Every structure is written in C-alpha cells, then in structure tokens.
C-alpha cells in the first residue's frame, strides 16, 4: 500500500514514512492509494473475531507491507493490555441509544485506542533507532494525555505537547503535567487550540526546522490514528448485528472520518451524525456548504473547541471526486479569503452520508441531567452533545453514540448538571497528590521553536 497527498496524487510514500511524518510535505493530508472493500461474505468471516483479531485484520490492510500480520497482532495485544476492559470497548443499551464506551484506556478518552498503538509503532517500525525523534503535538486536552501515556520514557523520543493555557479541564491538564518523565515537555500556549495546531502545522511545513529536529507528529491527522479508529465501527456493527446510525462528538473530524472510511470499506451503515458545540463550523459547512471559521469560543466541551477541522480536507478530496486541484483551490480560498463554499453537487454528496447538529452548553447540561434522571447513567459533556444530535435524526434506524470520554475528566461540568461528585476511576486515582510541571509560552511560533531547540 502506497500513500499520496490530498494536494498531490503523484507523491508516493510508504506506511512507515507517512506514519513518522504525519502531514504531507505540501501541507496536504495523506491518503491511501487504494482501499480494501469487504464483500458481505468477507464481513461474515470477521463477525466473531475478538477486538484484537478484528483490529489486526482491519489495520493490516493499510500497513502490511511494513509490518507483518503476526507482529501487528502482538503489538495490538500489548497496546490493548493497558485497557481495563477485556474487549477494549463496551457497548451498553441506555434508553433507545446504544452507547459505545471508548474510554476504558489509561487516560479515560477514546484517544487512547489509537495512541497506545502508535506508541508501540514507534518501536516496531524502528523510527527512533538511528536518530532522536522529537514529537510535537497540539492538544485540546485529550490527545496530549493519551500521547504522553503512550510515549513516556520511550528511548530516543521527546514529546512536546502544546495545550491552550487555562482552556482545558483540570483533570485533563493534570494527567499531562504530573507524568514526571524527562522526555515529556508540556507547554501551555497563551491562545486557543487552533493557535496551538497552527504552530505545529507551521513547524511541519518548515522543512529546515522539521529536519533539524527530526520532527514527528501524532495529531489526529496522522493516518495511523484513523485506521485504529475504523475498527470500533466494525466491531459495533458485528456485536449489534444490525445497521445503525453513528453519532460522533466531533472536533478535528478524525473520529467521524474513521466511520466514513468504515462505510467506504463496505460496512453497512445509516447516517454518520456530526455533533458539535457552539464552535459549529462543521455543522454549518455540512448544512450550508460554507466553510468559514469564526473565533473559537470556550465551551463545556473543550476537546471540541476547534474551528479549523483538519481532517475535513480528506472528505473534501473525496467529494470533489479526488481532485487535487479542487482541494488546493478550496484551501487557498480558506487561507486567502478566510472561507470557501462548496457546490450544490458537493454538498449533496456530503448530506447523503452525514447529518450535523450543533448543541450548546445549556442543552448539553440538560442532556446530562435528563440522562441521569431517566437512566441513572452519567454522560461526559462531549458524549452528551452526540446524544443530543442523535435525537434529531430523521430516519428510523437505531443509533450508536460514541462515548468519547469518561465523565470524571469533566467532573466540574457534570457536577453542575447533576449535583454529584464522581469518584476517580482507578487509572488516575493517585492524580490529585501529584506535582504538576509545565511551562507557559506566548502564542508565537519562534518562541516555541526556540524552546524546543533548547530542550531537545
Ligand atoms: C478529541 C475529542 C473529540 C473530537 O474528536 P475528533 O477526532 O477531533 O473529531 C471529542 N470528544 C472528546 C472527549 C475528545 O477527546
């Protein structure tokens, strides 16, 4: 399997190369040159596999030339051994909804499902054997903690995590800043998540700097994250044995794009439902075709406080019938004019597959409260937005809601909704006593570069 860029189909990279690079050199996103499409008979053969065996089958489609199946299986077994539930995820029926709990990993959010695998891929693909690797990652709270947990104490790897100062939850911050490993650097940027992501993207586009620090990235644009996330859509379909909608709390369009990939690979599926908060660029883009970032607003769902939704470029590539020229035009419009508009034909392709709803903070609180009063089940605020969006779907299919974080990570918000304290899950029970360590920097590319050069 080879990979090219959404902005240049002539590029030709291996899995190992795109894994360690993250972003294509032209600023585009990597896309596989072809895609396995499962027939109904082939799907039947996957139906009864364990989570790890199913993950081995799905993921090996994308990396088998660089990593043999048996090695991949061992890697996945090891990665998911760190989860506190045997089958990695849990599916629960709550009221009319099937809740897919993706937060049983070490840092209590779905990011662990890909990141624990990624940590082991650095070893298995020998990425840091010859030269020290510096991973730079922007986080709205959960990617950073998952990356740190997966990469702390790895030999020959430094991790620099940029989070928006004072804009993530206390527990999110503490999971990142109390790790105490010498290869982990936490940087609080005086800005928002989009500022952090912009700094990281600019570093990747600066070839001199990228090569100088042997830079690598694990943000949600990294293809390795997408392929790990495809697996749980298949797993859920097989366990429920029926076609469903999937409602997904969405920020960078990574998790839901994985669902879209599952559909392209032949998985029967109803609608993919994008749930956003007040930062509703995706809801607006999908419903009207205009992609126009506004100011980022702080909400009770900080992991979705994003206006530039990077993985959306991968969908644009498909809806423009894989036209790199069209993608470049749209991205130029975004950079130069601050927005772009899709054609009716393109919007219709998107609307056929996706629904989108924005859920504000008041509604989020109300949903957490109602869900608790009606079913005794505590939702995290991100998951609550997807529950809210699922109520608005018009078709008659059952809906699976992706539970993206454990409610404890957002205990202050949950307390507002149901006036209860949640006890800490065992993974992070010792957290409150640990000492935090992070540096605060201005929202300034050069200052962050200097910091990295000094510490590496
Ligand atoms: C990262 C995150 C999201 C958004 O996921 P994307 O892949 O960026 O769309 C939603 N909920 C939680 C809890 C998250 O950590």
Coordinates of C-alpha atoms in Angstrom, one line a residue, residues 8-193:
X8 CA -0.7 15.9 -4.9
X9 CA -1.6 12.4 -6.2
X10 CA 1.9 11.9 -7.6
X11 CA 3.5 11.7 -4.2
X12 CA 4.5 8.2 -3.2
X13 CA 5.2 7.3 0.4
X14 CA 5.3 4.1 2.4
X15 CA 3.3 3.5 5.6
X16 CA 6.4 4.0 7.8
X17 CA 7.1 7.3 6.1
X18 CA 3.6 8.7 6.4
X19 CA 3.4 7.4 10.0
X20 CA 6.5 9.3 11.1
X21 CA 5.7 12.4 9.1
X22 CA 2.1 12.9 9.9
X23 CA 1.5 15.7 7.5
X24 CA 2.4 15.6 3.8
X25 CA 5.3 17.9 2.7
X26 CA 2.9 20.0 0.6
X27 CA 0.7 20.7 3.6
X28 CA -1.9 18.2 2.5
X29 CA -3.1 15.0 4.2
X30 CA -2.0 11.5 3.4
X31 CA -4.5 9.2 1.6
X32 CA -4.0 5.5 0.8
X33 CA -3.7 4.8 -3.0
X34 CA -6.4 2.1 -2.8
X35 CA -8.9 0.7 -0.3
X36 CA -10.0 -2.8 0.7
X37 CA -13.7 -3.2 0.2
X38 CA -15.2 -6.1 2.1
X39 CA -17.9 -8.2 0.5
X40 CA -20.9 -9.5 2.5
X41 CA -19.2 -12.9 2.7
X42 CA -16.0 -11.4 3.9
X43 CA -17.8 -9.4 6.5
X44 CA -19.4 -12.7 7.8
X45 CA -15.9 -14.1 8.4
X46 CA -14.9 -11.1 10.5
X47 CA -18.1 -11.2 12.6
X48 CA -17.0 -13.3 15.5
X49 CA -13.4 -12.1 15.9
X50 CA -12.2 -10.7 19.2
X51 CA -11.4 -7.0 19.2
X52 CA -7.6 -7.6 18.8
X53 CA -8.1 -10.1 16.0
X54 CA -10.6 -7.8 14.2
X55 CA -8.2 -4.8 14.6
X56 CA -5.4 -7.0 13.2
X57 CA -7.5 -7.7 10.1
X58 CA -8.6 -4.1 9.5
X59 CA -5.4 -2.3 10.3
X60 CA -3.2 -4.7 8.3
X61 CA -4.9 -3.6 5.1
X62 CA -3.0 -0.3 5.5
X63 CA 0.4 -1.4 6.7
X64 CA 1.1 -5.0 5.8
X65 CA 4.0 -4.1 3.5
X66 CA 5.8 -2.6 6.5
X67 CA 4.5 -4.8 9.3
X68 CA 3.6 -8.4 9.1
X69 CA 0.2 -9.5 10.4
X70 CA 1.6 -11.6 13.3
X71 CA 3.8 -8.7 14.5
X72 CA 0.8 -6.4 14.3
X73 CA -1.3 -8.8 16.3
X74 CA 1.3 -9.0 19.1
X75 CA 1.6 -5.2 19.0
X76 CA -2.1 -4.7 19.4
X77 CA -2.4 -7.3 22.2
X78 CA 0.3 -5.4 24.1
X79 CA -1.3 -2.0 23.4
X80 CA -4.7 -3.0 24.5
X81 CA -3.4 -4.9 27.5
X82 CA -3.4 -1.5 29.1
X83 CA -7.1 -1.2 29.0
X84 CA -9.3 -2.1 31.9
X85 CA -11.9 -3.9 29.9
X86 CA -11.1 -7.2 28.0
X87 CA -12.6 -6.2 24.6
X88 CA -11.2 -2.6 24.6
X89 CA -14.6 -1.0 24.2
X90 CA -18.0 -1.7 25.8
X91 CA -21.5 -1.3 24.2
X92 CA -24.4 -0.5 26.5
X93 CA -28.1 -0.1 25.8
X94 CA -29.3 3.1 27.6
X95 CA -32.8 4.0 26.8
X96 CA -33.1 4.0 23.0
X97 CA -29.4 4.5 22.5
X98 CA -26.5 2.1 22.1
X99 CA -23.7 3.8 23.9
X100 CA -20.2 2.8 22.6
X101 CA -17.8 3.4 25.5
X102 CA -14.4 4.2 24.1
X103 CA -12.9 5.5 27.3
X104 CA -11.5 2.4 29.1
X105 CA -7.9 3.2 28.4
X106 CA -5.2 4.7 30.6
X107 CA -6.2 8.3 30.1
X108 CA -10.0 7.9 30.0
X109 CA -10.7 9.1 26.5
X110 CA -11.1 7.5 23.1
X111 CA -7.7 8.9 22.0
X112 CA -6.0 6.0 23.9
X113 CA -7.4 3.5 21.4
X114 CA -5.1 4.9 18.6
X115 CA -2.4 6.3 20.8
X116 CA -1.4 3.2 22.7
X117 CA -0.9 1.5 19.3
X118 CA 1.1 4.5 18.0
X119 CA 3.4 4.3 21.0
X120 CA 4.3 0.7 20.1
X121 CA 4.5 1.5 16.3
X122 CA 7.4 3.9 17.0
X123 CA 9.3 0.9 18.5
X124 CA 8.2 -1.7 16.0
X125 CA 9.0 0.4 12.9
X126 CA 12.3 1.4 14.4
X127 CA 11.5 5.1 13.9
X128 CA 13.9 6.4 16.6
X129 CA 16.7 3.9 16.1
X130 CA 19.2 6.0 14.3
X131 CA 18.3 9.5 15.3
X132 CA 16.4 11.0 18.2
X133 CA 12.8 11.9 17.3
X134 CA 11.0 15.0 18.5
X135 CA 7.3 14.6 18.5
X136 CA 5.4 17.9 18.6
X137 CA 1.7 17.7 19.2
X138 CA -1.2 20.2 19.8
X139 CA -4.0 19.1 22.1
X140 CA -7.4 20.3 23.1
X141 CA -6.9 18.2 26.2
X142 CA -7.2 14.5 25.4
X143 CA -4.7 13.9 22.6
X144 CA -1.9 15.2 24.8
X145 CA -2.7 13.0 27.8
X146 CA -3.0 9.9 25.5
X147 CA 0.2 10.7 23.7
X148 CA 2.1 11.2 27.0
X149 CA 0.8 8.0 28.4
X150 CA 1.8 6.1 25.3
X151 CA 5.2 7.7 24.8
X152 CA 6.6 8.5 28.2
X153 CA 10.0 7.1 28.9
X154 CA 10.5 5.9 25.3
X155 CA 14.1 5.8 24.4
X156 CA 15.3 8.4 21.9
X157 CA 11.9 10.1 21.7
X158 CA 11.0 13.6 23.2
X159 CA 7.4 14.7 23.2
X160 CA 6.4 18.4 23.2
X161 CA 2.7 18.9 24.0
X162 CA 1.1 22.3 23.3
X163 CA -2.2 22.9 25.1
X164 CA -4.2 26.1 25.3
X165 CA -3.4 27.7 28.6
X166 CA -6.4 27.7 31.1
X167 CA -8.7 26.3 28.4
X168 CA -8.8 22.6 29.3
X169 CA -10.2 20.8 32.3
X170 CA -8.2 20.4 35.5
X171 CA -8.1 16.6 35.2
X172 CA -7.1 16.8 31.5
X173 CA -4.2 19.1 32.5
X174 CA -3.1 17.1 35.5
X175 CA -2.9 13.8 33.6
X176 CA -0.4 15.5 31.3
X177 CA 1.6 17.6 33.7
X178 CA 2.1 15.1 36.5
X179 CA 3.8 12.4 34.5
X180 CA 7.3 13.4 35.6
X181 CA 9.2 11.7 32.7
X182 CA 12.3 13.5 31.4
X183 CA 11.3 13.1 27.8
X184 CA 7.9 14.9 28.1
X185 CA 7.6 18.7 27.8
X186 CA 4.2 20.4 28.5
X187 CA 3.8 23.8 27.0
X188 CA 0.8 26.0 27.8
X189 CA 0.2 28.4 25.0
X190 CA -1.4 31.8 25.7
X191 CA -4.0 31.2 23.0
X192 CA -6.6 28.6 21.9
X193 CA -6.4 25.1 20.4

